[in-house]
Structure formats: C-alpha cells, structure tokens
Amino acid sequence: MTQNPQFHQLPDHEAEIIRKIRLETDELNLDNISRTKAYLDFYLEYPEMIWAFLTSMVSRNGGYSMCDLEGEWFPKMLAPPIRQRLFLTYERANWLIFRDAFSQLTLYSYSTKKKTPMFHLLKFLDVSTFMEKEWQLFWERGDKKRLLTALIINEQNVIHKPVIKHPVYKKRVFNTMMFSFEDYLHFSTVLFPTCEGELYGASVNGFKSVSKRINLGKRLASILFDQRYYPLFLEFAVRTEHTASRHDYEQYFPHDKKRDTPFLRCTYPIIQHHFHQQGDWYEERKFHLRWFSKELNQKHPVHLTKWYKKKQKQLHAMISVKELFTSN
C-alpha cells in the first residue's frame, strides 16, 4: 500500500481514504485512453483544476506518438525492438505521471466534499512535499494558475529520475542518434486541434532538460487557455473520442486524410507496471525559482496547421528515400 511507516498510525477513516484513492487511481491508470479520459472528466467536474485539462490534451499527444510507431510510416524507418522501447518509454512516463497526479486530484476531490484540506495525506500517496505545500497554498488562496505551474514543475521532476535518467531508457532511447535527430527536427510536437481542422501547439526541443520541459508545459498552458482558442480546444476535447490515432484530428482537415495510424487499443496490450520507491525529488534535487517565472518564451508561431502538414510531408519523404536506398 504505502512505504511510509506512519501509515499504520493514521485514523481508520484517513487510512480508508488512502486505500480508496489508490484503488480509484489504479483502475483508471490502465492505458493512455483511460488516463486521457480521466483527466478530462475530472476537469469537467472541477473546472478550477486547469492542469487536468492541459494534461488531458498532452496525454492525447502521447497516444498519437505511441500509435505513430505502428502506423504506415514509422515501421519503415525503425526496427521493431526500437519501436517497442519507444512505446514503453512513453507508456512508463504516462503511467508514472498519472499515478502521482491523479492521486492528488482525487485527494482534492475528497477535501472539497469534506470541506476540509486533507493534503497532509499526500505523503502516503508517494507525492512530493513540494506539492503538499502548494496544495495548502491553493486551498487558502485559490490561485489556480500557480497550482497549474506547480503541477507542471512536479510532474516533470517526477519522471526525470525514473524515466529520463534511468540507465536503460537513457542508453537505449534518449542517447540514441534517432532521438537526437527527432528532437533537433522538432518532429515531436504537442498539438492542440480544433473541430475546424486547425492545429495549435509548440515543439518539444531539448526534451532531456527538466527546465525546458517545464518551460514547454507553461507555453502549452498559455496557448490552451488563450481566450481566443480555449473554446475551440474544449469543443474538440468534448466532441472527439480519443482513440490515439492521429485520425482523431485529421478527420477535421478540409480534405479528410486517410487514416494511416492505428487505434491504440487494437495495437498495444495493457502493460503491467511496478512502482519503485524514488525518494522525494524536492529533497534530492536543486529547486530553481525560475521554474515559477511568468515570463514565457514563445519563439515560434503557435498556429501550426501549415507547419505540421509540411513536417509530415518531410518525414514521409525522408522515410521513402531511406526505403529506396535500403531496397537497392
């Protein structure tokens, strides 16, 4: 249940809440589809939890990246073991973030129902002391933008040691030529689609840096909650069932593109994960105050429809050339 020795000293009703949260979180932490839906459902019930909507939309992109690996194009470029390693990397990061963050959201839900903050219980859910402080601050002040930034900071630190710095992932994924190449070319992009066939978003460049991932999260939040675009993104999220195929949004293009990536649940099995105690990142790693900075550096345009279509053509051309040379 929990490694915390103080767990057995909790009053019965608090211990029961911990058990329920663990159970609820585990039930929803099956795959990318269930996580994406759970985040969105939570946001629709608690609209002050703006991080949940951001993460639901980013989670959709995680699903697209997974399904790309078994689509029409990537198998022509990447061998099966590489594709499997990439899938497991996306899946592990997805699973760890959900285990950590959805427990927090659910505890917030219990706190609102009981009309009393219960954030002292976060330590029994393997959540950082950083977030215990931030949730208490949110409860007192109701600053949803600060909480959004705090959750972005927390989740990027949560995955840093067990995924980005993990010896196996580091050697076989993040330090490979292929990953550096994709990172450099901005092929890894987080997209926010609309039902009008438009795409907005930002590129993931320098993925191995925790500060750059935090900066990306803040940039994405500024796009998602921009008053001009937010209603369009919410309409897309509510209207469009997440299958993790890029056809989820390509179906809205003026010239409907044929589906060239599969549905996630027809492609991948449910992965059984195991949680390994990591320690508290907030106590182990240097905290940078600039992570809370409100300054944003949007170097590139956020309207990406033309850019995305051009990049897709480039990628497909590059794969076709490679295929031509390897077949001769």
Coordinates of C-alpha atoms in Angstrom, one line a residue:
M1 CA 0.0 0.0 0.0
T2 CA 2.5 2.7 1.2
Q3 CA 6.1 2.5 2.3
N4 CA 5.5 5.3 4.9
P5 CA 5.9 3.8 8.4
Q6 CA 3.4 6.4 9.8
F7 CA 0.6 4.9 7.7
H8 CA -0.4 2.5 10.4
Q9 CA -0.8 5.4 12.9
L10 CA -3.4 7.1 10.8
P11 CA -7.1 7.2 12.0
D12 CA -9.1 4.5 10.3
H13 CA -11.1 6.9 8.1
E14 CA -7.9 8.5 6.7
A15 CA -6.3 5.1 6.0
E16 CA -9.5 4.2 4.2
I17 CA -9.3 7.3 2.0
I18 CA -5.7 6.4 1.1
R19 CA -6.9 2.9 0.1
K20 CA -9.8 4.2 -2.0
I21 CA -7.6 6.8 -3.8
R22 CA -5.0 4.1 -4.6
L23 CA -7.8 1.8 -5.9
E24 CA -9.5 4.6 -8.0
T25 CA -6.2 5.7 -9.5
D26 CA -5.0 2.2 -10.3
E27 CA -8.4 1.4 -12.0
L28 CA -8.1 4.4 -14.3
N29 CA -4.3 4.0 -14.9
L30 CA -4.8 1.2 -17.4
D31 CA -3.6 2.8 -20.6
N32 CA -3.3 6.1 -22.5
I33 CA -7.0 6.1 -23.4
S34 CA -8.3 5.7 -19.8
R35 CA -5.9 8.3 -18.5
T36 CA -6.7 10.9 -21.1
K37 CA -10.5 10.5 -20.4
A38 CA -10.0 10.5 -16.6
Y39 CA -8.1 13.8 -16.8
L40 CA -10.8 15.4 -19.0
D41 CA -13.7 14.1 -16.8
F42 CA -12.0 15.5 -13.7
Y43 CA -11.6 18.9 -15.4
L44 CA -15.3 19.0 -16.4
E45 CA -16.3 18.2 -12.8
Y46 CA -13.7 20.6 -11.3
P47 CA -13.1 23.4 -13.8
E48 CA -10.7 25.2 -11.4
M49 CA -8.3 22.2 -12.0
I50 CA -7.0 23.7 -15.2
W51 CA -3.9 21.4 -15.1
A52 CA -6.2 18.4 -15.6
F53 CA -7.4 19.8 -19.0
L54 CA -3.8 20.6 -20.1
T55 CA -2.7 17.1 -19.2
S56 CA -5.6 15.5 -20.9
M57 CA -4.6 17.3 -24.2
V58 CA -0.9 16.5 -23.7
S59 CA -1.9 12.9 -23.0
R60 CA -3.7 12.8 -26.3
N61 CA -0.4 13.6 -28.0
G62 CA 1.3 10.8 -26.0
G63 CA -1.2 8.4 -27.5
Y64 CA -0.6 9.8 -31.1
S65 CA 3.2 9.2 -30.6
M66 CA 2.6 5.7 -29.4
C67 CA 0.3 4.9 -32.4
D68 CA 2.7 6.5 -34.9
L69 CA 5.2 3.7 -34.0
E70 CA 2.9 1.1 -35.5
G71 CA 1.4 3.3 -38.3
E72 CA 2.1 3.3 -42.0
W73 CA 5.4 5.2 -41.8
F74 CA 7.5 4.6 -38.7
P75 CA 7.8 0.8 -39.2
K76 CA 9.6 1.6 -42.5
M77 CA 12.2 3.6 -40.5
L78 CA 12.5 2.0 -37.1
A79 CA 13.1 -1.7 -36.3
P80 CA 10.6 -3.5 -34.0
P81 CA 12.8 -3.5 -30.9
I82 CA 13.4 0.3 -31.1
R83 CA 9.6 0.9 -31.6
Q84 CA 8.9 -1.3 -28.6
R85 CA 11.4 0.6 -26.4
L86 CA 9.9 4.0 -27.5
F87 CA 6.4 2.8 -26.8
L88 CA 7.4 1.6 -23.3
T89 CA 9.2 4.9 -22.6
Y90 CA 6.0 6.9 -23.5
E91 CA 3.9 4.4 -21.5
R92 CA 6.1 4.4 -18.4
A93 CA 6.2 8.3 -18.2
N94 CA 2.4 8.4 -18.8
W95 CA 1.8 5.8 -16.1
L96 CA 4.1 7.5 -13.5
I97 CA 2.6 10.9 -14.0
F98 CA -1.0 9.6 -13.7
R99 CA -0.1 7.6 -10.5
D100 CA 1.3 10.7 -8.9
A101 CA -1.1 13.4 -10.2
F102 CA -4.4 11.7 -10.2
S103 CA -3.9 10.7 -6.6
Q104 CA -3.5 14.4 -5.8
L105 CA -6.6 15.4 -7.8
T106 CA -8.7 12.7 -6.1
L107 CA -7.5 13.8 -2.7
Y108 CA -8.5 17.4 -3.6
S109 CA -12.0 16.0 -4.6
Y110 CA -12.3 14.3 -1.1
S111 CA -11.1 17.6 0.5
T112 CA -13.8 19.6 -1.3
K113 CA -16.5 17.1 -0.3
K114 CA -15.5 17.1 3.3
K115 CA -14.9 20.9 3.2
T116 CA -11.5 20.5 4.9
P117 CA -8.0 20.2 3.4
M118 CA -6.5 16.7 3.6
F119 CA -3.2 17.4 2.0
H120 CA -1.2 16.0 4.9
L121 CA -2.2 12.6 3.4
L122 CA -0.2 13.3 0.2
K123 CA 3.0 11.8 1.8
F124 CA 1.1 8.5 2.0
L125 CA 0.5 8.6 -1.8
D126 CA 4.2 9.0 -2.6
V127 CA 3.7 12.6 -3.5
S128 CA 6.4 15.2 -3.0
T129 CA 6.5 17.6 0.0
F130 CA 6.6 20.4 -2.6
M131 CA 3.0 19.6 -3.7
E132 CA 1.8 19.3 -0.1
K133 CA 2.9 22.9 0.4
E134 CA 1.4 24.0 -3.0
W135 CA -2.0 22.4 -2.4
Q136 CA -2.3 24.0 1.0
L137 CA -1.5 27.4 -0.6
F138 CA -4.1 26.8 -3.3
W139 CA -6.7 25.9 -0.6
E140 CA -6.0 29.2 1.2
R141 CA -5.7 31.5 -1.9
G142 CA -7.4 29.8 -4.8
D143 CA -4.6 30.7 -7.2
K144 CA -5.3 28.2 -9.9
K145 CA -2.5 29.4 -12.2
R146 CA 0.1 29.0 -9.5
L147 CA -1.2 25.4 -8.9
L148 CA -1.1 24.7 -12.6
T149 CA 2.6 25.8 -12.7
A150 CA 3.4 23.8 -9.5
L151 CA 1.9 20.6 -11.0
I152 CA 3.9 21.1 -14.3
I153 CA 7.1 21.5 -12.2
N154 CA 6.2 18.5 -10.1
E155 CA 5.4 16.1 -12.9
Q156 CA 8.5 16.9 -14.9
N157 CA 10.6 16.2 -11.8
V158 CA 8.6 13.0 -11.1
I159 CA 9.6 11.4 -14.4
H160 CA 13.1 12.9 -14.5
K161 CA 14.9 10.2 -12.5
P162 CA 12.9 7.0 -13.2
V163 CA 12.5 7.7 -17.0
I164 CA 14.8 10.4 -18.4
K165 CA 17.8 9.5 -16.2
H166 CA 17.0 5.7 -16.0
P167 CA 20.1 3.9 -17.2
V168 CA 18.2 1.7 -19.7
Y169 CA 16.0 4.5 -21.2
K170 CA 19.0 6.8 -21.2
K171 CA 21.2 4.4 -23.1
R172 CA 18.6 2.8 -25.4
V173 CA 16.3 5.8 -26.1
F174 CA 17.4 9.3 -25.1
N175 CA 21.1 9.0 -26.0
T176 CA 20.5 7.4 -29.4
M177 CA 21.1 9.2 -32.7
M178 CA 17.5 8.7 -33.7
F179 CA 16.2 10.5 -30.6
S180 CA 18.7 13.4 -31.1
F181 CA 17.6 13.6 -34.7
E182 CA 13.9 13.7 -33.9
D183 CA 14.5 16.3 -31.1
Y184 CA 16.5 18.5 -33.4
L185 CA 14.0 18.4 -36.2
H186 CA 11.0 19.2 -33.9
F187 CA 9.1 16.2 -35.2
S188 CA 8.0 15.7 -31.6
T189 CA 5.3 18.4 -31.3
V190 CA 2.4 18.8 -28.9
L191 CA -0.7 19.7 -30.9
F192 CA -4.0 21.2 -29.8
P193 CA -6.5 20.5 -32.5
T194 CA -9.9 22.1 -33.2
C195 CA -13.0 20.8 -34.9
E196 CA -12.4 23.3 -37.7
G197 CA -9.3 21.4 -38.8
E198 CA -6.8 23.9 -37.3
L199 CA -3.8 22.9 -35.2
Y200 CA -2.0 25.0 -32.5
G201 CA 0.8 24.0 -30.2
A202 CA 4.5 24.0 -29.6
S203 CA 7.6 21.8 -30.2
V204 CA 9.4 19.7 -27.7
N205 CA 13.1 20.6 -28.2
G206 CA 15.7 19.7 -25.6
F207 CA 13.4 17.0 -24.1
K208 CA 16.2 15.7 -21.7
S209 CA 16.3 19.1 -19.8
V210 CA 13.8 19.3 -16.9
S211 CA 13.8 23.1 -17.2
K212 CA 13.0 23.0 -20.9
R213 CA 10.1 20.5 -20.3
I214 CA 8.7 22.8 -17.6
N215 CA 9.0 25.8 -19.9
L216 CA 7.2 23.8 -22.6
G217 CA 4.4 23.0 -20.2
K218 CA 3.9 26.6 -19.3
R219 CA 4.0 27.7 -23.0
L220 CA 1.4 25.0 -23.8
A221 CA -0.8 26.2 -20.9
S222 CA -0.7 29.8 -22.3
I223 CA -1.9 28.5 -25.7
L224 CA -4.6 26.2 -24.3
F225 CA -6.1 28.8 -22.1
D226 CA -5.8 31.7 -24.5
Q227 CA -9.3 33.2 -24.6
R228 CA -9.3 33.2 -28.5
Y229 CA -8.6 29.4 -28.7
Y230 CA -9.8 27.8 -25.4
P231 CA -13.5 27.3 -26.5
L232 CA -12.3 25.6 -29.7
F233 CA -10.0 23.2 -27.8
L234 CA -12.7 22.4 -25.3
E235 CA -15.2 21.7 -28.1
F236 CA -12.7 19.3 -29.7
A237 CA -11.9 17.5 -26.4
V238 CA -15.6 17.0 -25.6
R239 CA -16.7 16.1 -29.1
T240 CA -13.8 13.8 -30.1
E241 CA -13.4 10.4 -28.6
H242 CA -9.7 9.7 -28.0
T243 CA -8.6 6.6 -29.9
A244 CA -4.9 7.8 -30.1
S245 CA -4.9 7.6 -33.9
R246 CA -3.9 10.9 -35.5
H247 CA -7.1 10.5 -37.5
D248 CA -8.9 11.8 -34.3
Y249 CA -8.0 15.3 -35.6
E250 CA -7.0 14.7 -39.2
Q251 CA -10.7 13.8 -39.9
Y252 CA -11.5 17.5 -39.4
F253 CA -9.0 18.6 -42.2
P254 CA -10.8 20.1 -45.2
H255 CA -9.5 17.2 -47.4
D256 CA -10.0 14.4 -44.9
K257 CA -6.8 12.4 -44.8
K258 CA -7.0 8.6 -44.9
R259 CA -6.2 7.0 -41.5
D260 CA -2.5 5.9 -41.5
T261 CA -2.1 5.3 -37.8
P262 CA -4.0 2.6 -35.8
F263 CA -6.2 2.7 -32.8
L264 CA -4.2 2.2 -29.6
R265 CA -6.4 -0.5 -28.1
C266 CA -6.2 -2.5 -31.3
T267 CA -2.4 -2.2 -31.2
Y268 CA -1.0 -2.5 -27.8
P269 CA -1.6 -4.8 -24.8
I270 CA -2.2 -3.4 -21.2
I271 CA 1.2 -3.0 -19.6
Q272 CA 1.7 -4.2 -16.0
H273 CA 3.8 -1.6 -14.2
H274 CA 5.6 -1.8 -10.9
F275 CA 6.3 1.2 -8.7
H276 CA 9.8 1.6 -7.3
Q277 CA 10.3 4.0 -4.4
Q278 CA 12.1 7.0 -5.7
G279 CA 12.5 9.2 -2.7
D280 CA 11.3 12.8 -2.8
W281 CA 12.7 14.8 -5.7
Y282 CA 12.1 18.1 -3.8
E283 CA 14.6 16.9 -1.1
E284 CA 17.0 15.4 -3.5
R285 CA 17.3 17.9 -6.4
K286 CA 18.0 21.6 -6.6
F287 CA 14.9 23.6 -7.0
H288 CA 15.0 26.6 -9.4
L289 CA 12.9 29.6 -8.6
R290 CA 12.8 30.5 -12.3
W291 CA 10.5 27.5 -12.8
F292 CA 7.8 29.7 -11.3
S293 CA 8.6 32.6 -13.6
K294 CA 5.7 34.0 -15.5
E295 CA 8.0 35.0 -18.4
L296 CA 7.3 32.9 -21.5
N297 CA 9.5 32.5 -24.5
Q298 CA 7.2 31.7 -27.4
K299 CA 9.9 31.8 -30.2
H300 CA 7.8 30.2 -32.8
P301 CA 4.2 30.8 -34.1
V302 CA 1.6 28.8 -32.2
H303 CA -0.7 28.3 -35.2
L304 CA 0.8 25.1 -36.6
T305 CA -1.6 23.8 -39.3
K306 CA 0.7 24.5 -42.3
W307 CA 3.9 23.7 -40.4
Y308 CA 2.5 20.3 -39.3
K309 CA 1.4 19.3 -42.8
K310 CA 4.8 20.4 -44.2
K311 CA 6.7 18.4 -41.5
Q312 CA 4.6 15.3 -42.2
K313 CA 5.5 15.6 -45.9
Q314 CA 9.2 16.0 -45.0
L315 CA 9.1 13.0 -42.7
H316 CA 7.3 10.8 -45.2
A317 CA 9.7 11.9 -48.0
M318 CA 12.7 11.1 -45.7
I319 CA 11.3 7.6 -44.9
S320 CA 10.6 7.0 -48.6
V321 CA 14.2 7.9 -49.6
K322 CA 15.6 5.7 -46.9
E323 CA 13.3 2.8 -48.1
L324 CA 14.5 3.3 -51.7
F325 CA 18.2 3.1 -50.7
T326 CA 17.8 0.1 -48.4
S327 CA 15.8 -1.8 -51.0
N328 CA 18.5 -1.4 -53.7

